[in-house]
Amino acid sequence: MSIQIRAVQNGFVGEVTGVDLCAPISPAEVAAIEKGMDDYAVLVFPDQPMTDDQQIAFTANFGQLEITLAGQMAKPGERRFQRLELGDISNLDRQDATRLRSRTDKTRMYALANQLWHSDASFRAVGAGYTLLHARVVPSKGADTQFADMRGAYDALSAKEKAEVADLVCEH
C-alpha cells in the first residue's frame, strides 16, 4: 500500500494512511511525507502505536533530533521517557497515568507558558524543521491541539500589508 494523504480541516491538515511508522520507511515514503508537510501545515497519522525507539527512528528520517531541555533538567527517576530526544508534554501524573498532574506539579508549572501561543525552537539559530507529537492517551472530548499556519496567515494579508512586512525579519 502506498501513502495517501486526505485533506481535512479545510485543507489545513492532511490525514496520512498507507504507511506503518513502527517499521523503517523508505526514501520514497520520507519524500511523500515531506511533500505532505509542504502541502499541509499539519499531518496526522492515525493508529500508530509506536514505542519510544520507533518514534525516534521515524523522526530521524527528517533531520537531527534535538535533546530536550526539560529532559536534561529532570533527574532520570523523574522522567517518563528515558530517551532525551523525547519531550514529555503530557498533563498526566508521572506515577499514575490515570490521574492528571496536580496544580502544584513542577513539570505542569514549567509548561504553563505552552498554553499560550508559541513556536517550537524559534529561539535557536536554526529552528526546528518539524515538531512531531505522539498522542499516547487521547481524551474522548476536549484537549484540542491548536495549530496555526503562518503561510495561511501571510496569504490572507492584503497586498498593502504584504508590502509593509516584506523586508521585516522576526527574531526571537
Coordinates of C-alpha atoms in Angstrom, one line a residue:
M1 CA 0.0 0.0 0.0
S2 CA 1.3 3.4 -0.8
I3 CA 1.0 6.6 1.2
Q4 CA -2.3 8.6 0.7
I5 CA -2.9 12.0 2.2
R6 CA -6.5 13.2 2.5
A7 CA -7.3 16.8 3.2
V8 CA -9.1 17.5 6.5
Q9 CA -9.8 20.7 8.4
N10 CA -10.4 22.8 5.3
G11 CA -7.2 21.7 3.7
F12 CA -5.1 22.9 6.7
V13 CA -4.5 19.3 7.9
G14 CA -3.7 16.1 6.0
E15 CA -4.5 12.7 7.3
V16 CA -1.9 10.1 6.2
T17 CA -2.6 6.4 5.6
G18 CA -0.8 3.6 3.9
V19 CA 2.4 3.8 5.9
D20 CA 3.5 1.9 9.1
L21 CA 5.6 4.2 11.2
C22 CA 6.5 1.4 13.5
A23 CA 8.7 -0.1 10.8
P24 CA 11.6 1.6 8.8
I25 CA 10.2 3.7 6.0
S26 CA 11.7 4.1 2.5
P27 CA 13.3 7.2 1.0
A28 CA 10.2 7.4 -1.2
E29 CA 7.9 7.4 1.8
V30 CA 10.1 10.1 3.5
A31 CA 9.7 12.2 0.4
A32 CA 5.9 11.7 0.3
I33 CA 5.7 12.8 3.9
E34 CA 7.9 15.8 3.3
K35 CA 5.7 16.8 0.3
G36 CA 2.6 16.4 2.5
M37 CA 4.2 18.8 5.0
D38 CA 4.8 21.2 2.2
D39 CA 1.2 20.9 1.1
Y40 CA -0.4 21.0 4.6
A41 CA 0.6 22.7 7.8
V42 CA -0.1 19.6 9.9
L43 CA -0.1 15.8 9.1
V44 CA -2.0 13.3 11.2
F45 CA -1.0 9.6 11.2
P46 CA -3.9 7.8 13.0
D47 CA -3.5 4.5 14.8
Q48 CA 0.3 4.4 15.0
P49 CA 1.2 2.8 18.4
M50 CA 4.9 3.5 18.3
T51 CA 7.4 2.7 21.0
D52 CA 9.9 5.3 22.1
D53 CA 12.6 3.8 19.9
Q54 CA 10.3 3.6 16.9
Q55 CA 9.3 7.2 17.3
I56 CA 12.9 8.3 17.4
A57 CA 13.8 6.1 14.4
F58 CA 10.9 7.6 12.4
T59 CA 11.7 11.2 13.4
A60 CA 15.3 10.8 12.5
N61 CA 14.2 10.5 8.8
F62 CA 13.6 14.2 8.9
G63 CA 16.8 15.6 10.4
Q64 CA 18.9 15.6 13.6
L65 CA 16.9 15.3 16.7
E66 CA 17.0 17.9 19.5
I67 CA 17.8 16.9 23.1
T68 CA 15.0 18.4 25.2
L69 CA 15.9 20.9 27.8
A70 CA 13.2 19.7 30.2
G71 CA 14.5 16.2 29.9
Q72 CA 18.1 17.3 30.7
M73 CA 16.9 19.3 33.7
A74 CA 14.9 16.3 35.2
K75 CA 16.5 13.6 37.3
P76 CA 16.4 10.3 35.5
G77 CA 14.0 8.8 38.0
E78 CA 11.6 11.8 37.4
R79 CA 11.4 11.4 33.6
R80 CA 8.6 9.5 32.0
F81 CA 10.8 8.9 28.9
Q82 CA 14.4 7.9 29.4
R83 CA 15.4 8.9 25.9
L84 CA 16.3 12.6 26.0
E85 CA 15.1 13.0 22.4
L86 CA 11.5 12.7 23.6
G87 CA 9.9 15.6 25.4
D88 CA 7.1 14.9 27.8
I89 CA 4.4 17.5 27.4
S90 CA 1.7 15.3 29.0
N91 CA -0.6 16.6 31.7
L92 CA -0.8 13.1 33.2
D93 CA 0.8 12.2 36.5
R94 CA 4.2 10.5 36.2
Q95 CA 3.4 7.8 38.8
D96 CA -0.3 7.3 38.0
A97 CA -1.2 7.9 34.3
T98 CA -4.9 7.6 35.1
R99 CA -4.7 11.0 37.0
L100 CA -3.9 14.5 35.8
R101 CA -0.9 16.2 37.2
S102 CA -1.7 18.3 40.3
R103 CA -1.9 22.0 40.1
T104 CA 1.4 22.3 42.0
D105 CA 3.3 19.7 40.0
K106 CA 6.6 21.3 39.0
T107 CA 6.5 19.9 35.5
R108 CA 3.0 21.3 35.0
M109 CA 4.1 24.7 36.3
Y110 CA 7.1 24.7 34.0
A111 CA 4.9 24.1 31.0
L112 CA 2.2 26.7 31.7
A113 CA 3.6 29.1 29.1
N114 CA 2.9 26.4 26.4
Q115 CA -0.8 27.1 26.9
L116 CA -0.2 30.4 25.2
W117 CA 1.0 30.8 21.6
H118 CA 4.5 29.6 20.9
S119 CA 6.7 28.3 18.1
D120 CA 8.9 25.3 18.8
A121 CA 12.6 26.2 18.9
S122 CA 12.2 29.6 17.4
F123 CA 14.9 30.9 19.8
R124 CA 17.5 28.7 18.2
A125 CA 19.9 29.9 15.5
V126 CA 18.5 27.0 13.4
G127 CA 14.9 26.3 14.3
A128 CA 13.1 23.0 14.2
G129 CA 12.2 21.7 10.8
Y130 CA 9.2 19.8 12.2
T131 CA 7.7 19.1 15.6
L132 CA 6.4 15.5 15.9
L133 CA 3.8 14.8 18.6
H134 CA 2.7 11.3 19.5
A135 CA -0.5 11.1 21.5
R136 CA -0.4 8.1 23.7
V137 CA -3.6 8.8 25.6
V138 CA -6.3 10.7 23.8
P139 CA -9.3 12.0 25.8
S140 CA -12.7 11.3 24.4
K141 CA -13.6 15.0 24.4
G142 CA -11.8 18.4 24.7
A143 CA -8.0 18.7 24.8
D144 CA -7.8 20.1 21.3
T145 CA -4.3 20.8 20.0
Q146 CA -4.5 24.1 18.2
F147 CA -2.1 24.9 15.3
A148 CA -1.7 28.0 13.2
D149 CA -0.4 28.0 9.7
M150 CA 1.7 31.1 9.2
R151 CA 1.7 30.5 5.4
G152 CA -2.1 30.9 5.5
A153 CA -1.9 34.0 7.7
Y154 CA 0.5 35.6 5.3
D155 CA -1.6 34.6 2.3
A156 CA -4.6 36.3 4.0
L157 CA -2.8 39.7 4.2
S158 CA -3.7 42.4 1.8
A159 CA -1.2 43.5 -0.9
K160 CA -0.5 46.6 1.2
E161 CA 0.1 44.6 4.4
K162 CA 2.4 42.2 2.5
A163 CA 4.4 45.2 1.1
E164 CA 4.6 46.6 4.7
V165 CA 6.2 43.4 6.1
A166 CA 8.2 42.3 3.0
D167 CA 11.6 43.4 4.4
L168 CA 11.0 42.7 8.1
V169 CA 12.8 40.0 10.0
C170 CA 11.4 38.4 13.1
E171 CA 13.9 37.5 15.8
H172 CA 13.1 35.6 19.0

